[in-house]
C-alpha cells in the first residue's frame, strides 16, 4: 500500500474545533488559563514572548488568533467588552474626522459616538445604510469611518457589505462591520471587503450569558498593530479566565448558531400568522426587504427576531414581556436561554424618541433572542403570553373605564 500524505478536507465545524490548539507545553486538550500578571525575565527584555499581562497573555493570545482565523483576518484583539472594542476602533480617528453610521445602531454605540467622541470633535452622520446609494450620497471629504451593523439591533436591517466596501475603498474610508448578530459562523465581512470587524463576544461567541467581552479583527496587519497598541495603551483587556470562556463558547459556535437559526425561523413564521402582531422582523422571512442580500452574504439568518404589536404602546408590550415563562426579560442575546426585551425602554432608551421611532424602534417593538430550548416549547410560551397579556390588557382597560366614569 502506497504511503500517501494524510490530507484531510475539513468542513468549517471541524476546522473551528481544531483551530483551538492543544497546549504545546503539556499536551492539555483544553487551553490553560494563565492567571498571572507578569512573566519572569531571564535578563532585561529577554523573555519567552510575554512580559506583562496587559500587553499580552497566552490564554488571550489563543483566543485572538482563533477569532482572527474565523473572521478571515490577520489580527484579533480581545477587549473587556464589546463597547471597549468599538471604542478602540473610534480611537483610530482624529479630531475633525466624521463617522457615517447605520441609523439603527446599537444604543451603546450611539451613546459613545454622540456623547463621548462628539466633545473631542468627531461628528457622526446617521444614514439608512440599507441603501448603498444613500451611503454614497452621505459621504463628505471628512468621512473617515463607515460603521455598519448587519443585521442591525433590533430591527434586523440588512446592509450590503460588498457594495458599501467598494464605496469605502473609493473614498479612502475604513469600513467597520459590527458582526455581533451574525457571528463568523454565518458571515465573514472581511472576505466581503470590510477592513475591520467588531464583536460583542458577550453574545454568540461566548454563547452562555456568563461573560462580557469584545473583539476586534482587522483585515490587515497595519490596522491590527494600531488596535493592539490601543489595547495596551488604554488597557481595556480581556482577562485570562474570560478569554478561556469565550474560547469554550467558540468550540460549539457552529452547532449553537445552526439551532438558533432553525428555531428563530419557526418563531418568526409563528409570529407572522398571529393576529395580535403588527410587523415581524427576521431576515430569513422572504418578506423581509433585506432577505436577498442577507442570503447572498451570509449562510444563515441568526437567532434574533423582533416584532411589534397592533396595540402599539408600552403598556401592551410590557404586559407581553412580563407574561412569558421561558423567554426571560433581560438585556443581551445570543445565549443558550431565550431572552426577550423591550428596546424602547431598555437597550435603546438613550436614543432620542424621534430618532428611535424613525429607525422603526416603536414603543411595542419586542426583541426575542431565540435560545436552544425545544422550538415547540418556545412557540407555546409565546402563544400563552399573547393570551395572558390580552386578558391583562382587557382587564386594565375595563378598570380604567369604570374608575374614570363620572
Ligand atoms: C450589536 C452590538 N454591538 C455591541 C454591543 C456592546 O457589547 P457589550 O455589551 O459586550 O459591551 C452590543 C450589546 O448589546 C450589541 O448588541
CSV table of C-alpha atoms and ligand atoms in Angstrom, one decimal:
chain,number,residue,atom,x,y,z
A,1,UNK,CA,0.0,0.0,0.0
A,2,UNK,CA,1.3,3.4,-1.0
A,3,UNK,CA,2.2,5.6,2.0
A,4,UNK,CA,0.5,8.9,0.9
A,5,UNK,CA,0.3,12.0,2.9
A,6,UNK,CA,-2.8,12.0,5.2
A,7,UNK,CA,-4.7,15.1,3.8
A,8,UNK,CA,-8.0,15.9,5.4
A,9,UNK,CA,-10.6,18.1,3.7
A,10,UNK,CA,-12.1,19.7,6.7
A,11,UNK,CA,-15.5,21.3,7.0
A,12,UNK,CA,-16.0,24.5,8.9
A,13,UNK,CA,-17.0,23.0,12.2
A,14,UNK,CA,-14.0,20.6,12.2
A,15,UNK,CA,-11.7,23.4,11.3
A,16,UNK,CA,-13.1,25.6,14.1
A,17,UNK,CA,-12.8,22.9,16.7
A,18,UNK,CA,-9.2,22.1,15.7
A,19,UNK,CA,-8.1,25.7,15.3
A,20,UNK,CA,-8.1,25.8,19.1
A,21,UNK,CA,-4.6,24.3,19.8
A,22,UNK,CA,-3.5,21.6,22.2
A,23,UNK,CA,-1.1,23.2,24.8
A,24,UNK,CA,2.4,22.7,23.4
A,25,UNK,CA,3.9,22.6,26.8
A,26,UNK,CA,1.9,19.9,28.5
A,27,UNK,CA,-0.5,18.4,25.9
A,28,UNK,CA,-3.5,19.7,27.8
A,29,UNK,CA,-6.5,19.4,25.4
A,30,UNK,CA,-8.1,22.4,27.0
A,31,UNK,CA,-6.3,25.8,26.7
A,32,UNK,CA,-4.6,26.6,30.0
A,33,UNK,CA,-5.7,29.7,31.9
A,34,UNK,CA,-2.5,31.7,32.5
A,35,UNK,CA,-3.7,33.5,35.6
A,36,UNK,CA,-0.7,35.7,36.1
A,37,UNK,CA,0.0,39.4,36.0
A,38,UNK,CA,3.7,39.2,35.0
A,39,UNK,CA,6.3,36.9,33.5
A,40,UNK,CA,9.8,36.3,34.8
A,41,UNK,CA,12.6,37.5,32.6
A,42,UNK,CA,16.0,35.9,32.2
A,43,UNK,CA,17.6,39.3,31.6
A,44,UNK,CA,16.0,42.7,31.0
A,45,UNK,CA,14.0,42.3,27.8
A,46,UNK,CA,14.9,38.6,27.4
A,47,UNK,CA,11.6,36.7,27.9
A,48,UNK,CA,9.6,33.9,26.4
A,49,UNK,CA,7.3,36.2,24.4
A,50,UNK,CA,5.4,37.8,27.3
A,51,UNK,CA,6.4,40.4,29.8
A,52,UNK,CA,3.3,41.9,31.4
A,53,UNK,CA,-0.2,40.5,31.2
A,54,UNK,CA,-1.9,43.7,30.0
A,55,UNK,CA,0.4,43.7,27.0
A,56,UNK,CA,-0.1,40.0,26.3
A,57,UNK,CA,-1.3,36.8,27.9
A,58,UNK,CA,-1.0,33.3,26.4
A,59,UNK,CA,-4.7,32.4,27.0
A,60,UNK,CA,-5.8,35.7,25.4
A,61,UNK,CA,-3.4,35.1,22.5
A,62,UNK,CA,-5.0,31.8,21.7
A,63,UNK,CA,-8.4,33.5,21.6
A,64,UNK,CA,-7.1,36.4,19.5
A,65,UNK,CA,-5.5,34.0,17.0
A,66,UNK,CA,-8.6,31.8,16.8
A,67,UNK,CA,-11.1,34.6,16.2
A,68,UNK,CA,-8.7,36.2,13.6
A,69,UNK,CA,-8.8,32.9,11.7
A,70,UNK,CA,-12.6,32.5,12.0
A,71,UNK,CA,-13.1,36.0,10.6
A,72,UNK,CA,-10.5,35.5,7.9
A,73,UNK,CA,-8.5,38.4,9.2
A,74,UNK,CA,-4.8,39.0,10.1
A,75,UNK,CA,-5.1,40.2,13.7
A,76,UNK,CA,-7.5,39.6,16.5
A,77,UNK,CA,-7.6,41.8,19.6
A,78,UNK,CA,-9.7,40.9,22.7
A,79,UNK,CA,-11.3,43.6,25.0
A,80,UNK,CA,-13.1,43.6,28.2
A,81,UNK,CA,-16.4,44.5,26.5
A,82,UNK,CA,-18.0,45.0,23.1
A,83,UNK,CA,-18.1,48.7,23.7
A,84,UNK,CA,-14.4,48.8,24.6
A,85,UNK,CA,-13.7,47.1,21.2
A,86,UNK,CA,-15.9,49.7,19.5
A,87,UNK,CA,-14.1,52.5,21.4
A,88,UNK,CA,-10.7,51.2,20.2
A,89,UNK,CA,-11.8,51.4,16.6
A,90,UNK,CA,-13.1,55.0,17.0
A,91,UNK,CA,-9.7,55.9,18.5
A,92,UNK,CA,-8.2,55.4,15.1
A,93,UNK,CA,-9.8,58.7,14.1
A,94,UNK,CA,-8.5,62.3,14.6
A,95,UNK,CA,-10.4,65.4,15.7
A,96,UNK,CA,-12.4,66.8,12.8
A,97,UNK,CA,-13.0,63.3,11.2
A,98,UNK,CA,-16.5,62.1,10.7
A,99,UNK,CA,-18.2,58.8,11.1
A,100,UNK,CA,-21.0,57.6,8.8
A,101,UNK,CA,-23.0,55.2,10.8
A,102,UNK,CA,-26.1,53.0,10.3
A,103,UNK,CA,-29.2,54.8,11.7
A,104,UNK,CA,-30.5,51.7,13.6
A,105,UNK,CA,-27.3,51.5,15.6
A,106,UNK,CA,-26.8,49.7,18.9
A,107,UNK,CA,-27.8,52.2,21.7
A,108,UNK,CA,-24.4,51.9,23.4
A,109,UNK,CA,-22.5,52.7,20.2
A,110,UNK,CA,-24.9,55.7,19.7
A,111,UNK,CA,-24.1,57.0,23.2
A,112,UNK,CA,-20.4,56.5,22.7
A,113,UNK,CA,-20.3,58.3,19.4
A,114,UNK,CA,-22.6,61.2,20.3
A,115,UNK,CA,-21.9,61.7,24.0
A,116,UNK,CA,-18.2,60.9,24.3
A,117,UNK,CA,-16.5,61.4,20.9
A,118,UNK,CA,-18.6,64.4,19.9
A,119,UNK,CA,-16.8,66.5,22.5
A,120,UNK,CA,-13.5,65.5,21.0
A,121,UNK,CA,-14.6,66.9,17.7
A,122,UNK,CA,-15.6,63.7,16.0
A,123,UNK,CA,-19.0,64.0,14.3
A,124,UNK,CA,-21.4,61.3,13.3
A,125,UNK,CA,-23.8,61.2,10.4
A,126,UNK,CA,-26.6,58.6,10.8
A,127,UNK,CA,-27.7,57.1,7.5
A,128,UNK,CA,-30.0,54.4,6.3
A,129,UNK,CA,-27.3,52.1,5.2
A,130,UNK,CA,-29.7,49.5,3.7
A,131,UNK,CA,-29.4,51.8,0.7
A,132,UNK,CA,-25.8,51.8,-0.8
A,133,UNK,CA,-26.8,54.9,-2.8
A,134,UNK,CA,-27.7,56.8,0.5
A,135,UNK,CA,-24.3,55.8,1.8
A,136,UNK,CA,-22.6,57.1,-1.3
A,137,UNK,CA,-24.5,60.4,-1.2
A,138,UNK,CA,-23.8,60.9,2.6
A,139,UNK,CA,-20.0,60.7,2.4
A,140,UNK,CA,-18.2,64.0,2.9
A,141,UNK,CA,-14.5,64.7,2.5
A,142,UNK,CA,-14.2,64.4,6.3
A,143,UNK,CA,-15.8,60.9,6.4
A,144,UNK,CA,-13.1,58.5,7.6
A,145,UNK,CA,-15.1,55.6,9.1
A,146,UNK,CA,-18.2,53.9,7.9
A,147,UNK,CA,-19.9,51.9,10.6
A,148,UNK,CA,-22.5,49.3,9.9
A,149,UNK,CA,-24.2,46.5,11.8
A,150,UNK,CA,-25.9,43.9,9.6
A,151,UNK,CA,-28.3,42.6,10.8
A,152,UNK,CA,-29.0,45.6,13.0
A,153,UNK,CA,-30.1,45.6,16.6
A,154,UNK,CA,-33.1,45.4,17.0
A,155,UNK,CA,-34.9,45.8,13.6
A,156,UNK,CA,-32.6,43.4,11.7
A,157,UNK,CA,-32.0,45.7,8.8
A,158,UNK,CA,-29.6,44.3,6.2
A,159,UNK,CA,-26.8,46.3,4.5
A,160,UNK,CA,-24.9,45.2,1.5
A,161,UNK,CA,-21.3,44.7,2.9
A,162,UNK,CA,-19.7,44.2,-0.5
A,163,UNK,CA,-21.3,47.3,-2.1
A,164,UNK,CA,-20.5,49.5,0.9
A,165,UNK,CA,-16.9,48.2,1.0
A,166,UNK,CA,-16.5,49.4,-2.6
A,167,UNK,CA,-17.8,52.9,-1.6
A,168,UNK,CA,-15.5,52.9,1.4
A,169,UNK,CA,-12.5,52.0,-0.7
A,170,UNK,CA,-13.2,54.6,-3.4
A,171,UNK,CA,-13.4,57.3,-0.7
A,172,UNK,CA,-10.4,56.0,1.4
A,173,UNK,CA,-12.6,55.3,4.4
A,174,UNK,CA,-12.4,52.4,6.9
A,175,UNK,CA,-15.4,50.1,6.8
A,176,UNK,CA,-16.1,48.5,10.1
A,177,UNK,CA,-18.8,45.9,10.5
A,178,UNK,CA,-20.3,45.0,13.9
A,179,UNK,CA,-20.7,41.3,13.2
A,180,UNK,CA,-22.2,40.5,16.6
A,181,UNK,CA,-25.6,39.4,15.4
A,182,UNK,CA,-24.4,37.1,12.6
A,183,UNK,CA,-21.2,35.8,14.2
A,184,UNK,CA,-18.4,34.3,12.0
A,185,UNK,CA,-20.4,31.1,11.8
A,186,UNK,CA,-22.8,32.9,9.4
A,187,UNK,CA,-20.9,35.8,7.9
A,188,UNK,CA,-17.3,37.0,7.3
A,189,UNK,CA,-17.4,40.7,6.5
A,190,UNK,CA,-13.6,40.9,5.9
A,191,UNK,CA,-14.0,38.5,3.0
A,192,UNK,CA,-16.6,40.8,1.5
A,193,UNK,CA,-14.2,43.8,1.6
A,194,UNK,CA,-14.6,45.3,5.1
A,195,UNK,CA,-11.5,46.4,6.9
A,196,UNK,CA,-12.4,45.8,10.5
A,197,UNK,CA,-14.9,43.6,12.3
A,198,UNK,CA,-16.0,44.1,15.9
A,199,UNK,CA,-18.0,41.8,18.2
A,200,UNK,CA,-19.7,41.9,21.4
A,201,UNK,CA,-18.4,38.5,22.3
A,202,UNK,CA,-20.8,38.7,25.2
A,203,UNK,CA,-23.4,37.4,22.7
A,204,UNK,CA,-23.0,34.4,20.3
A,205,UNK,CA,-19.2,33.9,20.6
A,206,UNK,CA,-19.4,33.5,24.4
A,207,UNK,CA,-22.9,32.0,23.9
A,208,UNK,CA,-23.8,31.2,27.6
A,209,UNK,CA,-24.7,34.6,29.0
A,210,UNK,CA,-21.9,34.3,31.5
A,211,UNK,CA,-19.4,37.0,30.5
A,212,UNK,CA,-18.8,40.4,29.0
A,213,UNK,CA,-16.2,40.6,26.2
A,214,UNK,CA,-15.3,42.4,23.0
A,215,UNK,CA,-13.3,41.5,19.9
A,216,UNK,CA,-11.7,43.5,17.0
A,217,UNK,CA,-10.4,41.7,14.0
A,218,UNK,CA,-8.6,43.5,11.3
A,219,UNK,CA,-8.1,42.5,7.7
A,220,UNK,CA,-4.5,43.8,7.5
A,221,UNK,CA,-1.6,43.8,9.9
A,222,UNK,CA,-1.3,47.6,9.9
A,223,UNK,CA,-4.7,48.3,11.5
A,224,UNK,CA,-4.1,45.3,13.7
A,225,UNK,CA,-0.9,46.8,15.1
A,226,UNK,CA,-2.7,50.1,15.7
A,227,UNK,CA,-5.5,48.5,17.6
A,228,UNK,CA,-3.1,46.3,19.5
A,229,UNK,CA,-1.2,49.5,20.5
A,230,UNK,CA,-4.5,51.0,21.7
A,231,UNK,CA,-5.4,47.8,23.6
A,232,UNK,CA,-2.2,48.1,25.6
A,233,UNK,CA,-2.1,51.9,25.8
A,234,UNK,CA,-5.7,52.2,27.0
A,235,UNK,CA,-5.8,49.0,28.9
A,236,UNK,CA,-9.3,47.5,28.4
A,237,UNK,CA,-8.1,44.0,28.0
A,238,UNK,CA,-10.0,40.7,28.4
A,239,UNK,CA,-9.0,38.7,31.4
A,240,UNK,CA,-7.4,35.2,31.1
A,241,UNK,CA,-10.5,33.5,32.5
A,242,UNK,CA,-12.9,35.3,30.3
A,243,UNK,CA,-10.7,34.7,27.3
A,244,UNK,CA,-11.0,31.0,28.2
A,245,UNK,CA,-14.8,31.2,28.5
A,246,UNK,CA,-15.0,32.8,25.0
A,247,UNK,CA,-12.8,30.0,23.6
A,248,UNK,CA,-15.0,27.4,25.2
A,249,UNK,CA,-18.1,29.1,23.7
A,250,UNK,CA,-16.4,29.2,20.2
A,251,UNK,CA,-16.0,25.4,20.4
A,252,UNK,CA,-19.7,24.9,19.9
A,253,UNK,CA,-20.5,28.1,17.9
A,254,UNK,CA,-21.4,26.4,14.7
A,255,UNK,CA,-23.7,23.9,16.4
A,256,UNK,CA,-25.4,26.5,18.5
A,257,UNK,CA,-25.9,29.0,15.7
A,258,UNK,CA,-27.4,26.3,13.5
A,259,UNK,CA,-30.1,25.6,16.1
A,260,UNK,CA,-30.6,29.3,16.9
A,261,UNK,CA,-31.3,29.9,13.2
A,262,UNK,CA,-33.7,27.0,12.8
A,263,UNK,CA,-35.8,27.9,15.9
A,264,UNK,CA,-35.8,31.6,15.1
A,265,UNK,CA,-37.3,31.0,11.6
A,266,UNK,CA,-40.1,28.8,13.1
A,267,UNK,CA,-40.7,31.6,15.7
A,268,UNK,CA,-40.8,34.3,13.1
A,269,UNK,CA,-43.3,32.3,11.0
A,270,UNK,CA,-45.5,31.7,14.0
A,271,UNK,CA,-45.5,35.5,14.8
A,272,UNK,CA,-46.3,36.4,11.2
A,273,UNK,CA,-49.6,34.5,11.5
A,274,UNK,CA,-50.6,35.8,14.9
A,275,UNK,CA,-53.5,38.3,14.9
A,276,UNK,CA,-52.0,40.5,17.7
A,277,UNK,CA,-48.8,41.1,15.8
A,278,UNK,CA,-48.2,44.0,13.5
A,279,UNK,CA,-44.8,43.6,11.9
A,280,UNK,CA,-42.2,40.8,12.2
A,281,UNK,CA,-38.5,41.5,11.6
A,282,UNK,CA,-36.4,38.5,10.6
A,283,UNK,CA,-34.1,38.4,7.6
A,284,UNK,CA,-34.9,34.7,7.0
A,285,UNK,CA,-38.5,35.6,6.0
A,286,UNK,CA,-38.9,36.1,2.3
A,287,UNK,CA,-41.0,39.2,3.0
A,288,UNK,CA,-38.0,40.9,4.8
A,289,UNK,CA,-36.7,43.7,2.5
A,290,UNK,CA,-33.1,42.6,3.1
A,291,UNK,CA,-33.7,38.9,2.6
A,292,UNK,CA,-31.9,38.5,-0.8
A,293,UNK,CA,-28.9,40.5,0.4
A,294,UNK,CA,-28.7,38.5,3.6
A,295,UNK,CA,-29.0,35.3,1.7
A,296,UNK,CA,-26.1,36.4,-0.6
A,297,UNK,CA,-23.7,37.5,2.1
A,298,UNK,CA,-24.4,35.0,4.9
A,299,UNK,CA,-25.1,31.4,5.3
A,300,UNK,CA,-28.0,31.8,7.8
A,301,UNK,CA,-30.2,34.5,9.3
A,302,UNK,CA,-29.4,34.4,13.0
A,303,UNK,CA,-31.3,33.8,16.2
A,304,UNK,CA,-32.9,37.2,16.8
A,305,UNK,CA,-36.5,38.0,15.9
A,306,UNK,CA,-38.2,41.3,16.6
A,307,UNK,CA,-41.9,42.1,16.3
A,308,UNK,CA,-44.3,44.9,17.1
A,309,UNK,CA,-47.9,44.7,18.3
A,310,UNK,CA,-51.0,46.0,16.6
A,311,UNK,CA,-51.7,47.7,20.0
A,312,UNK,CA,-48.6,49.8,19.7
A,313,UNK,CA,-48.0,51.1,23.2
A,314,UNK,CA,-45.5,50.3,26.0
A,315,UNK,CA,-48.3,49.1,28.4
A,316,UNK,CA,-49.4,46.3,25.9
A,317,UNK,CA,-45.7,45.4,25.3
A,318,UNK,CA,-44.9,45.4,29.0
A,319,UNK,CA,-47.9,43.1,29.6
A,320,UNK,CA,-46.4,40.7,27.0
A,321,UNK,CA,-42.8,40.7,28.1
A,322,UNK,CA,-43.8,40.0,31.7
A,323,UNK,CA,-46.1,37.1,30.7
A,324,UNK,CA,-43.6,34.7,29.1
A,325,UNK,CA,-42.1,31.9,31.2
A,326,UNK,CA,-39.2,30.6,29.0
A,327,UNK,CA,-38.2,33.9,27.4
A,328,UNK,CA,-36.8,35.7,30.3
A,329,UNK,CA,-36.9,39.5,30.4
A,330,UNK,CA,-33.3,40.7,30.2
A,331,UNK,CA,-31.0,42.7,28.0
A,332,UNK,CA,-28.5,40.8,25.9
A,333,UNK,CA,-28.9,38.0,23.4
A,334,UNK,CA,-27.0,35.1,21.9
A,335,UNK,CA,-27.1,32.8,24.9
A,336,UNK,CA,-28.5,29.3,25.4
A,337,UNK,CA,-31.5,30.5,27.4
A,338,UNK,CA,-34.1,32.5,25.4
A,339,UNK,CA,-34.4,36.2,26.4
A,340,UNK,CA,-36.7,39.0,25.4
A,341,UNK,CA,-36.6,42.7,25.8
A,342,UNK,CA,-38.4,45.9,25.1
A,343,UNK,CA,-35.7,48.1,23.3
A,344,UNK,CA,-37.6,51.4,23.7
A,345,UNK,CA,-37.5,51.0,27.5
A,346,UNK,CA,-34.2,49.1,27.8
A,347,UNK,CA,-31.3,48.8,25.3
A,348,UNK,CA,-32.4,51.8,23.1
A,349,UNK,CA,-33.5,54.2,25.9
A,350,UNK,CA,-30.6,56.5,25.3
A,351,UNK,CA,-31.6,57.2,21.7
A,352,UNK,CA,-33.9,60.3,21.4
A,353,UNK,CA,-37.5,59.3,20.9
A,354,UNK,CA,-38.0,60.8,17.4
A,355,UNK,CA,-34.7,59.2,16.1
A,356,UNK,CA,-35.7,55.9,17.7
A,357,UNK,CA,-39.2,55.8,16.2
A,358,UNK,CA,-37.8,56.8,12.8
A,359,UNK,CA,-35.5,53.8,12.9
A,360,UNK,CA,-38.5,51.5,13.5
A,361,UNK,CA,-38.0,51.1,17.2
A,362,UNK,CA,-41.6,51.8,18.1
A,363,UNK,CA,-43.0,51.5,21.7
A,364,UNK,CA,-44.3,48.0,21.3
A,365,UNK,CA,-41.3,46.6,19.5
A,366,UNK,CA,-40.2,43.4,21.3
A,367,UNK,CA,-36.8,41.7,20.6
A,368,UNK,CA,-36.5,38.0,21.1
A,369,UNK,CA,-33.2,36.1,21.4
A,370,UNK,CA,-34.3,32.7,20.5
A,371,UNK,CA,-32.3,30.2,22.6
A,372,UNK,CA,-31.7,26.5,22.5
A,373,UNK,CA,-34.8,25.2,24.2
A,374,UNK,CA,-37.1,22.9,22.1
A,375,UNK,CA,-38.7,25.1,19.3
A,376,UNK,CA,-42.2,23.9,20.1
A,377,UNK,CA,-41.9,24.9,23.8
A,378,UNK,CA,-40.7,28.4,22.8
A,379,UNK,CA,-43.7,28.9,20.5
A,380,UNK,CA,-46.1,27.6,23.1
A,381,UNK,CA,-44.6,30.1,25.6
A,382,UNK,CA,-45.2,33.0,23.2
A,383,UNK,CA,-48.7,31.7,22.4
A,384,UNK,CA,-49.5,31.6,26.2
A,385,UNK,CA,-48.0,35.1,26.7
A,386,UNK,CA,-50.3,36.5,24.0
A,387,UNK,CA,-53.3,35.0,25.8
A,388,UNK,CA,-52.3,36.2,29.3
A,389,UNK,CA,-51.3,39.7,28.1
A,390,UNK,CA,-54.6,40.1,26.2
A,391,UNK,CA,-56.6,39.2,29.3
A,392,UNK,CA,-54.5,41.6,31.5
A,393,UNK,CA,-54.8,44.4,28.9
A,394,UNK,CA,-58.6,44.0,28.7
A,395,UNK,CA,-58.9,43.9,32.5
A,396,UNK,CA,-56.8,47.0,32.8
A,397,UNK,CA,-58.8,48.9,30.2
A,398,UNK,CA,-62.1,47.9,31.9
A,399,UNK,CA,-60.9,49.0,35.3
A,400,UNK,CA,-59.7,52.3,33.8
A,401,UNK,CA,-63.1,53.0,32.1
A,402,UNK,CA,-65.1,52.1,35.3
A,403,UNK,CA,-62.9,54.1,37.7
A,404,UNK,CA,-62.8,57.2,35.5
A,405,UNK,CA,-66.5,57.2,34.7
A,406,UNK,CA,-68.3,60.3,36.0
B,1,LIG,C1,-24.6,44.9,18.2
B,1,LIG,C2,-23.9,45.2,19.4
B,1,LIG,N1,-22.7,45.7,19.4
B,1,LIG,C3,-22.0,46.0,20.6
B,1,LIG,C4,-22.6,45.8,21.8
B,1,LIG,C5,-21.9,46.1,23.0
B,1,LIG,O1,-21.3,45.0,23.6
B,1,LIG,P1,-21.0,44.8,25.2
B,1,LIG,O2,-22.3,44.8,25.9
B,1,LIG,O3,-20.3,43.5,25.2
B,1,LIG,O4,-20.2,45.9,25.6
B,1,LIG,C6,-23.9,45.2,21.9
B,1,LIG,C7,-24.5,45.0,23.2
B,1,LIG,O5,-25.7,44.7,23.3
B,1,LIG,C8,-24.6,44.9,20.7
B,1,LIG,O6,-25.8,44.4,20.7
